[in-house]
mmCIF file of C-alpha atoms and ligand atoms in Angstrom:
data_model
loop_
_atom_site.group_PDB
_atom_site.id
_atom_site.type_symbol
_atom_site.label_atom_id
_atom_site.label_comp_id
_atom_site.label_asym_id
_atom_site.label_seq_id
_atom_site.Cartn_x
_atom_site.Cartn_y
_atom_site.Cartn_z
ATOM 1 C CA UNK J 1 2.644 -6.840 -16.214
ATOM 2 C CA UNK J 2 -0.421 -8.943 -15.469
ATOM 3 C CA UNK J 3 0.450 -12.611 -15.765
ATOM 4 C CA UNK J 4 -1.823 -15.478 -16.708
ATOM 5 C CA UNK J 5 -4.380 -16.521 -14.108
ATOM 6 C CA UNK J 6 -3.454 -13.631 -11.866
ATOM 7 C CA UNK J 7 -6.036 -11.239 -10.527
ATOM 8 C CA UNK J 8 -5.184 -7.672 -11.598
ATOM 9 C CA UNK J 9 -4.634 -4.915 -9.080
ATOM 10 C CA UNK J 10 -7.276 -2.145 -9.305
ATOM 11 C CA UNK J 11 -5.839 1.144 -10.552
ATOM 12 C CA UNK J 12 -6.879 3.176 -7.527
ATOM 13 C CA UNK J 13 -4.838 0.850 -5.294
ATOM 14 C CA UNK J 14 -1.729 1.815 -7.292
ATOM 15 C CA UNK J 15 -2.327 5.442 -6.349
ATOM 16 C CA UNK J 16 -2.994 4.607 -2.687
ATOM 17 C CA UNK J 17 0.130 2.447 -2.330
ATOM 18 C CA UNK J 18 2.271 5.010 -4.177
ATOM 19 C CA UNK J 19 1.186 7.757 -1.800
ATOM 20 C CA UNK J 20 1.678 5.596 1.289
ATOM 21 C CA UNK J 21 5.180 4.601 0.145
ATOM 22 C CA UNK J 22 6.211 8.224 -0.293
ATOM 23 C CA UNK J 23 4.698 9.201 3.050
ATOM 24 C CA UNK J 24 6.507 6.349 4.833
ATOM 25 C CA UNK J 25 9.827 7.469 3.332
ATOM 26 C CA UNK J 26 9.164 11.088 4.320
ATOM 27 C CA UNK J 27 8.784 10.138 8.002
ATOM 28 C CA UNK J 28 12.451 9.087 7.891
ATOM 29 C CA UNK J 29 13.794 11.846 5.667
ATOM 30 C CA UNK J 30 11.918 14.919 6.982
ATOM 31 C CA UNK J 31 14.701 16.050 9.383
ATOM 32 C CA UNK J 32 17.229 16.050 6.510
ATOM 33 C CA UNK J 33 14.861 18.141 4.446
ATOM 34 C CA UNK J 34 14.396 20.650 7.234
ATOM 35 C CA UNK J 35 18.157 21.081 7.635
ATOM 36 C CA UNK J 36 18.566 21.533 3.875
ATOM 37 C CA UNK J 37 15.874 24.223 3.691
ATOM 38 C CA UNK J 38 17.325 26.030 6.695
ATOM 39 C CA UNK J 39 20.797 25.946 5.141
ATOM 40 C CA UNK J 40 19.557 27.244 1.792
ATOM 41 C CA UNK J 41 17.712 30.112 3.444
ATOM 42 C CA UNK J 42 20.185 30.842 6.216
ATOM 43 C CA UNK J 43 21.288 34.435 6.134
ATOM 44 C CA UNK J 44 17.788 35.555 5.126
ATOM 45 C CA UNK J 45 16.353 37.041 8.311
ATOM 46 C CA UNK J 46 17.870 36.253 11.711
ATOM 47 C CA UNK J 47 21.678 36.666 11.344
ATOM 48 C CA UNK J 48 22.339 34.391 14.343
ATOM 49 C CA UNK J 49 20.853 31.605 12.207
ATOM 50 C CA UNK J 50 23.330 31.956 9.347
ATOM 51 C CA UNK J 51 24.617 28.379 9.580
ATOM 52 C CA UNK J 52 28.076 27.470 8.329
ATOM 53 C CA UNK J 53 27.622 23.711 8.131
ATOM 54 C CA UNK J 54 24.753 21.221 8.379
ATOM 55 C CA UNK J 55 26.209 19.981 11.663
ATOM 56 C CA UNK J 56 26.091 23.519 13.054
ATOM 57 C CA UNK J 57 22.470 23.824 11.907
ATOM 58 C CA UNK J 58 21.438 20.534 13.551
ATOM 59 C CA UNK J 59 23.152 21.480 16.816
ATOM 60 C CA UNK J 60 21.534 24.917 16.880
ATOM 61 C CA UNK J 61 18.047 23.634 16.034
ATOM 62 C CA UNK J 62 18.239 20.864 18.674
ATOM 63 C CA UNK J 63 19.620 23.277 21.296
ATOM 64 C CA UNK J 64 17.249 26.169 20.716
ATOM 65 C CA UNK J 65 14.122 24.561 19.349
ATOM 66 C CA UNK J 66 14.173 20.951 20.585
ATOM 67 C CA UNK J 67 14.009 17.530 18.942
ATOM 68 C CA UNK J 68 10.413 17.985 17.754
ATOM 69 C CA UNK J 69 11.488 21.031 15.760
ATOM 70 C CA UNK J 70 13.306 18.632 13.406
ATOM 71 C CA UNK J 71 9.854 17.465 12.428
ATOM 72 C CA UNK J 72 8.419 20.940 11.815
ATOM 73 C CA UNK J 73 6.511 20.856 8.590
ATOM 74 C CA UNK J 74 6.052 17.068 8.748
ATOM 75 C CA UNK J 75 2.372 17.518 7.986
ATOM 76 C CA UNK J 76 3.296 19.513 4.871
ATOM 77 C CA UNK J 77 5.923 16.920 3.908
ATOM 78 C CA UNK J 78 3.293 14.194 4.244
ATOM 79 C CA UNK J 79 0.739 16.235 2.329
ATOM 80 C CA UNK J 80 3.298 16.756 -0.424
ATOM 81 C CA UNK J 81 3.773 12.989 -0.727
ATOM 82 C CA UNK J 82 0.019 12.412 -0.481
ATOM 83 C CA UNK J 83 -0.433 14.654 -3.531
ATOM 84 C CA UNK J 84 2.799 14.586 -5.571
ATOM 85 C CA UNK J 85 3.841 10.961 -5.034
ATOM 86 C CA UNK J 86 0.304 9.558 -5.050
ATOM 87 C CA UNK J 87 -0.153 11.093 -8.495
ATOM 88 C CA UNK J 88 3.275 10.329 -9.980
ATOM 89 C CA UNK J 89 3.623 6.725 -8.760
ATOM 90 C CA UNK J 90 -0.042 5.973 -9.400
ATOM 91 C CA UNK J 91 0.125 7.305 -12.951
ATOM 92 C CA UNK J 92 3.470 5.629 -13.638
ATOM 93 C CA UNK J 93 2.518 2.138 -12.372
ATOM 94 C CA UNK J 94 -0.824 2.367 -14.150
ATOM 95 C CA UNK J 95 0.698 3.452 -17.510
ATOM 96 C CA UNK J 96 3.604 1.023 -17.070
ATOM 97 C CA UNK J 97 1.189 -1.869 -16.867
ATOM 98 C CA UNK J 98 -0.919 -0.506 -19.719
ATOM 99 C CA UNK J 99 2.205 -0.279 -21.938
ATOM 100 C CA UNK J 100 3.460 -3.779 -21.041
ATOM 101 C CA UNK J 101 2.604 -6.473 -23.562
ATOM 102 C CA UNK J 102 2.378 -10.130 -22.497
ATOM 103 C CA UNK J 103 4.497 -9.559 -19.412
ATOM 104 C CA UNK J 104 7.113 -7.653 -21.434
ATOM 105 C CA UNK J 105 7.838 -4.208 -19.940
ATOM 106 C CA UNK J 106 8.055 -1.234 -22.328
ATOM 107 C CA UNK J 107 11.389 -0.019 -23.756
ATOM 108 C CA UNK J 108 13.606 2.407 -21.851
ATOM 109 C CA UNK J 109 12.514 5.344 -24.035
ATOM 110 C CA UNK J 110 8.849 4.605 -23.312
ATOM 111 C CA UNK J 111 9.606 4.280 -19.597
ATOM 112 C CA UNK J 112 11.312 7.689 -19.661
ATOM 113 C CA UNK J 113 8.298 9.282 -21.370
ATOM 114 C CA UNK J 114 5.942 7.694 -18.829
ATOM 115 C CA UNK J 115 8.159 9.048 -16.047
ATOM 116 C CA UNK J 116 7.972 12.560 -17.522
ATOM 117 C CA UNK J 117 4.184 12.459 -17.839
ATOM 118 C CA UNK J 118 3.828 11.131 -14.297
ATOM 119 C CA UNK J 119 6.255 13.747 -12.968
ATOM 120 C CA UNK J 120 4.570 16.734 -14.602
ATOM 121 C CA UNK J 121 1.126 15.692 -13.383
ATOM 122 C CA UNK J 122 2.446 14.933 -9.901
ATOM 123 C CA UNK J 123 4.235 18.271 -9.638
ATOM 124 C CA UNK J 124 1.114 20.178 -10.611
ATOM 125 C CA UNK J 125 -1.049 18.636 -7.900
ATOM 126 C CA UNK J 126 1.858 18.761 -5.422
ATOM 127 C CA UNK J 127 2.867 22.427 -5.727
ATOM 128 C CA UNK J 128 0.515 23.827 -3.018
ATOM 129 C CA UNK J 129 1.883 21.372 -0.454
ATOM 130 C CA UNK J 130 5.414 22.294 -1.545
ATOM 131 C CA UNK J 131 4.770 26.007 -1.001
ATOM 132 C CA UNK J 132 3.396 25.179 2.464
ATOM 133 C CA UNK J 133 6.367 22.912 3.177
ATOM 134 C CA UNK J 134 9.016 25.481 2.273
ATOM 135 C CA UNK J 135 7.306 28.188 4.307
ATOM 136 C CA UNK J 136 6.810 25.969 7.352
ATOM 137 C CA UNK J 137 10.317 24.499 7.460
ATOM 138 C CA UNK J 138 11.955 27.910 7.085
ATOM 139 C CA UNK J 139 9.700 29.826 9.494
ATOM 140 C CA UNK J 140 12.170 29.310 12.348
ATOM 141 C CA UNK J 141 14.822 31.255 10.391
ATOM 142 C CA UNK J 142 12.740 34.454 10.443
ATOM 143 C CA UNK J 143 12.690 36.951 13.312
ATOM 144 C CA UNK J 144 9.756 36.167 15.684
ATOM 145 C CA UNK J 145 7.639 39.111 14.532
ATOM 146 C CA UNK J 146 7.844 38.079 10.864
ATOM 147 C CA UNK J 147 6.985 34.406 11.374
ATOM 148 C CA UNK J 148 3.867 33.027 9.766
ATOM 149 C CA UNK J 149 3.173 30.453 12.513
ATOM 150 C CA UNK J 150 1.129 28.077 10.364
ATOM 151 C CA UNK J 151 -0.109 25.388 12.761
ATOM 152 C CA UNK J 152 -0.141 22.611 10.146
ATOM 153 C CA UNK J 153 -0.294 22.112 6.390
ATOM 154 C CA UNK J 154 -4.087 22.547 6.150
ATOM 155 C CA UNK J 155 -3.878 25.787 8.099
ATOM 156 C CA UNK J 156 -1.096 26.975 5.776
ATOM 157 C CA UNK J 157 -3.169 26.259 2.653
ATOM 158 C CA UNK J 158 -6.280 27.990 4.039
ATOM 159 C CA UNK J 159 -4.332 31.028 5.249
ATOM 160 C CA UNK J 160 -2.330 31.413 2.033
ATOM 161 C CA UNK J 161 -5.601 31.298 0.065
ATOM 162 C CA UNK J 162 -7.274 33.854 2.352
ATOM 163 C CA UNK J 163 -4.305 36.186 2.872
ATOM 164 C CA UNK J 164 -2.609 36.082 -0.537
ATOM 165 C CA UNK J 165 -5.033 34.471 -2.988
ATOM 166 C CA UNK J 166 -5.359 30.978 -4.388
ATOM 167 C CA UNK J 167 -2.822 31.576 -7.197
ATOM 168 C CA UNK J 168 -0.008 31.871 -4.654
ATOM 169 C CA UNK J 169 -0.510 28.147 -3.946
ATOM 170 C CA UNK J 170 0.824 27.437 -7.440
ATOM 171 C CA UNK J 171 3.753 29.823 -7.186
ATOM 172 C CA UNK J 172 6.766 28.333 -8.961
ATOM 173 C CA UNK J 173 4.619 25.579 -10.501
ATOM 174 C CA UNK J 174 6.277 25.811 -13.944
ATOM 175 C CA UNK J 175 9.896 25.340 -12.835
ATOM 176 C CA UNK J 176 8.697 22.679 -10.373
ATOM 177 C CA UNK J 177 6.984 20.805 -13.209
ATOM 178 C CA UNK J 178 10.067 21.136 -15.424
ATOM 179 C CA UNK J 179 12.269 19.765 -12.708
ATOM 180 C CA UNK J 180 9.823 16.941 -11.935
ATOM 181 C CA UNK J 181 9.930 15.913 -15.603
ATOM 182 C CA UNK J 182 13.687 15.357 -15.429
ATOM 183 C CA UNK J 183 13.653 13.842 -11.943
ATOM 184 C CA UNK J 184 10.865 11.367 -12.649
ATOM 185 C CA UNK J 185 12.100 10.339 -16.085
ATOM 186 C CA UNK J 186 15.421 9.507 -14.411
ATOM 187 C CA UNK J 187 14.061 8.036 -11.200
ATOM 188 C CA UNK J 188 11.175 5.902 -12.415
ATOM 189 C CA UNK J 189 12.670 4.756 -15.726
ATOM 190 C CA UNK J 190 16.076 3.891 -14.239
ATOM 191 C CA UNK J 191 14.421 1.966 -11.421
ATOM 192 C CA UNK J 192 12.322 -0.167 -13.764
ATOM 193 C CA UNK J 193 15.259 -0.648 -16.129
ATOM 194 C CA UNK J 194 17.724 -1.573 -13.357
ATOM 195 C CA UNK J 195 15.223 -3.978 -11.837
ATOM 196 C CA UNK J 196 14.524 -5.613 -15.189
ATOM 197 C CA UNK J 197 18.271 -5.983 -15.780
ATOM 198 C CA UNK J 198 18.922 -7.466 -12.313
ATOM 199 C CA UNK J 199 16.093 -9.975 -12.747
ATOM 200 C CA UNK J 200 17.394 -10.935 -16.197
ATOM 201 C CA UNK J 201 20.816 -11.872 -14.786
ATOM 202 C CA UNK J 202 19.107 -14.627 -12.803
ATOM 203 C CA UNK J 203 21.141 -13.887 -9.658
ATOM 204 C CA UNK J 204 18.334 -12.027 -7.923
ATOM 205 C CA UNK J 205 14.636 -12.739 -7.546
ATOM 206 C CA UNK J 206 11.924 -10.068 -7.330
ATOM 207 C CA UNK J 207 12.671 -9.457 -3.646
ATOM 208 C CA UNK J 208 13.929 -6.783 -1.280
ATOM 209 C CA UNK J 209 17.606 -7.264 -2.252
ATOM 210 C CA UNK J 210 16.781 -6.620 -5.871
ATOM 211 C CA UNK J 211 14.570 -3.640 -4.948
ATOM 212 C CA UNK J 212 17.343 -2.173 -2.817
ATOM 213 C CA UNK J 213 19.964 -2.490 -5.557
ATOM 214 C CA UNK J 214 17.655 -1.116 -8.254
ATOM 215 C CA UNK J 215 16.605 1.825 -6.098
ATOM 216 C CA UNK J 216 20.244 2.694 -5.304
ATOM 217 C CA UNK J 217 20.938 2.840 -9.039
ATOM 218 C CA UNK J 218 17.831 4.959 -9.429
ATOM 219 C CA UNK J 219 18.919 7.338 -6.635
ATOM 220 C CA UNK J 220 22.337 7.846 -8.267
ATOM 221 C CA UNK J 221 20.854 8.414 -11.721
ATOM 222 C CA UNK J 222 18.268 10.811 -10.345
ATOM 223 C CA UNK J 223 20.934 12.813 -8.524
ATOM 224 C CA UNK J 224 23.091 12.965 -11.657
ATOM 225 C CA UNK J 225 20.169 14.044 -13.843
ATOM 226 C CA UNK J 226 18.639 16.591 -11.525
ATOM 227 C CA UNK J 227 21.745 18.414 -10.274
ATOM 228 C CA UNK J 228 22.275 20.486 -13.458
ATOM 229 C CA UNK J 229 18.601 21.494 -13.290
ATOM 230 C CA UNK J 230 19.028 22.430 -9.671
ATOM 231 C CA UNK J 231 22.164 24.509 -10.240
ATOM 232 C CA UNK J 232 20.335 26.441 -12.973
ATOM 233 C CA UNK J 233 17.416 27.079 -10.654
ATOM 234 C CA UNK J 234 19.625 28.149 -7.732
ATOM 235 C CA UNK J 235 21.815 30.461 -9.839
ATOM 236 C CA UNK J 236 18.791 32.125 -11.422
ATOM 237 C CA UNK J 237 17.144 32.630 -8.057
ATOM 238 C CA UNK J 238 20.376 34.181 -6.787
ATOM 239 C CA UNK J 239 21.466 36.182 -9.840
ATOM 240 C CA UNK J 240 22.567 39.795 -9.766
ATOM 241 C CA UNK J 241 21.938 42.570 -12.272
ATOM 242 C CA UNK J 242 25.262 43.608 -13.840
ATOM 243 C CA UNK J 243 25.340 46.953 -15.757
ATOM 244 C CA UNK J 244 21.564 46.943 -15.932
ATOM 245 C CA UNK J 245 21.462 43.439 -17.447
ATOM 246 C CA UNK J 246 20.555 40.221 -15.633
ATOM 247 C CA UNK J 247 23.492 37.853 -15.252
ATOM 248 C CA UNK J 248 21.749 34.967 -17.060
ATOM 249 C CA UNK J 249 19.074 34.922 -19.747
ATOM 250 C CA UNK J 250 17.716 31.507 -18.769
ATOM 251 C CA UNK J 251 18.496 27.966 -17.654
ATOM 252 C CA UNK J 252 20.511 27.036 -20.777
ATOM 253 C CA UNK J 253 22.544 30.218 -20.441
ATOM 254 C CA UNK J 254 23.447 29.227 -16.865
ATOM 255 C CA UNK J 255 24.489 25.731 -17.964
ATOM 256 C CA UNK J 256 26.588 27.084 -20.860
ATOM 257 C CA UNK J 257 28.353 29.610 -18.643
ATOM 258 C CA UNK J 258 29.033 27.110 -15.862
ATOM 259 C CA UNK J 259 30.519 24.607 -18.334
ATOM 260 C CA UNK J 260 32.659 27.292 -20.040
ATOM 261 C CA UNK J 261 33.862 29.093 -16.920
ATOM 262 C CA UNK J 262 34.017 26.368 -14.293
ATOM 263 C CA UNK J 263 34.296 23.138 -16.236
ATOM 264 C CA UNK J 264 31.808 20.452 -17.223
ATOM 265 C CA UNK J 265 31.939 18.543 -13.944
ATOM 266 C CA UNK J 266 31.084 21.589 -11.828
ATOM 267 C CA UNK J 267 27.498 20.866 -12.817
ATOM 268 C CA UNK J 268 27.726 18.110 -10.209
ATOM 269 C CA UNK J 269 29.364 20.086 -7.408
ATOM 270 C CA UNK J 270 27.863 19.002 -4.080
ATOM 271 C CA UNK J 271 26.922 15.533 -5.370
ATOM 272 C CA UNK J 272 27.383 13.845 -1.983
ATOM 273 C CA UNK J 273 25.069 16.024 0.158
ATOM 274 C CA UNK J 274 22.509 16.011 -2.645
ATOM 275 C CA UNK J 275 22.613 12.224 -2.892
ATOM 276 C CA UNK J 276 22.551 11.906 0.913
ATOM 277 C CA UNK J 277 19.070 13.414 0.845
ATOM 278 C CA UNK J 278 17.634 12.064 -2.392
ATOM 279 C CA UNK J 279 19.137 8.562 -2.099
ATOM 280 C CA UNK J 280 17.436 7.454 1.142
ATOM 281 C CA UNK J 281 14.086 8.851 0.040
ATOM 282 C CA UNK J 282 14.292 7.030 -3.298
ATOM 283 C CA UNK J 283 15.368 3.735 -1.728
ATOM 284 C CA UNK J 284 12.731 3.842 1.026
ATOM 285 C CA UNK J 285 9.925 4.864 -1.349
ATOM 286 C CA UNK J 286 10.590 2.001 -3.776
ATOM 287 C CA UNK J 287 11.127 -0.574 -1.019
ATOM 288 C CA UNK J 288 7.881 0.418 0.714
ATOM 289 C CA UNK J 289 6.009 0.434 -2.589
ATOM 290 C CA UNK J 290 7.263 -3.002 -3.622
ATOM 291 C CA UNK J 291 6.640 -4.521 -0.185
ATOM 292 C CA UNK J 292 3.113 -3.166 0.012
ATOM 293 C CA UNK J 293 2.375 -4.239 -3.555
ATOM 294 C CA UNK J 294 3.517 -7.805 -3.041
ATOM 295 C CA UNK J 295 1.622 -8.028 0.294
ATOM 296 C CA UNK J 296 -1.479 -6.702 -1.419
ATOM 297 C CA UNK J 297 -1.118 -9.293 -4.194
ATOM 298 C CA UNK J 298 -0.558 -12.098 -1.697
ATOM 299 C CA UNK J 299 -3.045 -11.320 1.075
ATOM 300 C CA UNK J 300 -5.829 -9.364 -0.618
ATOM 301 C CA UNK J 301 -5.849 -10.740 -4.148
ATOM 302 C CA UNK J 302 -4.646 -14.195 -3.098
ATOM 303 C CA UNK J 303 -2.131 -14.501 -5.948
ATOM 304 C CA UNK J 304 0.507 -17.090 -5.079
ATOM 305 C CA UNK J 305 3.235 -15.665 -7.269
ATOM 306 C CA UNK J 306 4.108 -12.447 -5.443
ATOM 307 C CA UNK J 307 6.115 -9.752 -7.130
ATOM 308 C CA UNK J 308 6.633 -6.038 -6.947
ATOM 309 C CA UNK J 309 4.841 -3.498 -9.053
ATOM 310 C CA UNK J 310 7.357 -2.092 -11.505
HETATM 311 C C1 LIG B 401 3.907 34.527 15.157
HETATM 312 O O1 LIG B 401 4.262 34.453 16.516
HETATM 313 C C2 LIG B 401 5.138 35.491 16.974
HETATM 314 C C3 LIG B 401 5.429 35.247 18.452
HETATM 315 O O2 LIG B 401 6.024 33.997 18.616
HETATM 316 C C4 LIG B 401 4.500 36.856 16.761
HETATM 317 O O3 LIG B 401 5.392 37.885 17.130
HETATM 318 C C5 LIG B 401 4.110 37.006 15.290
HETATM 319 O O4 LIG B 401 3.414 38.219 15.078
HETATM 320 C C6 LIG B 401 3.225 35.846 14.846
HETATM 321 N N1 LIG B 401 2.942 35.967 13.437
HETATM 322 C C7 LIG B 401 1.702 36.038 12.925
HETATM 323 C C8 LIG B 401 1.572 36.175 11.444
HETATM 324 O O5 LIG B 401 0.708 35.972 13.626
#
């Protein structure tokens, strides 16, 4: 929303700040991500690493592998933000401004479409880093002889390309892009909408309090929207063949069966741990993005009226 007499922010800066915001958030959230990946894959490989609870996992990793092990795969986590979040936040803030007319942000439906477009594009460029990330964070679960021992994300990408072929870098790209569509429509659109609403009440200015509140709303909405997608993905990845037929024919089949057999609200089983991971990342990413954007406007462009970017 460029306002009168204000110097516009170059588009490439939107990409740079988006990526930096995601990377900053990842530095805080990486240990949570590692524990989650270890939990999801526990039982595959080393049976002594079949963790019962997250607390048990943290204790075991700290005891056996040390504090630094909590940051295993940080380089891949950062690379994932440098690709995925640079693209999705850059594209979203750029399109958001392009679709705003005379300082009026686009409607919620348009915001949701922009979020989907940004998410799909981001997921496509981010998939190689995600493959590296999952392999690096779970390496410690495998028996020593089967470990891949990637030294850092770049090494993982080069070795995967050499040892398995470049297509393996985009393994799972389609479901990742589908999920990113839902996640980003929810996350980006609900953030902009919540922020717009909070500003319109007149109680909050475009400052960190408003950004915190709007990003909490966004984190909750994103969790609610992405959990059914996640349960479909997890059940399909885990399904058995019964009487020669696969248990589920696809994502919608999973959702239908869960609703019929377990009740509608079971789609959101495990809401709290899911939110515990997604919430902080969402809040930190938006707060960093808004802070960097308003500093950029104030100190580099010299605009007096500072405001966030979305
Ligand atoms: C990784 O290191 C372990 C020893 O820690 C070794 O047994 C294993 O073969 C190595 N894996 C590869 C792919 O080099």
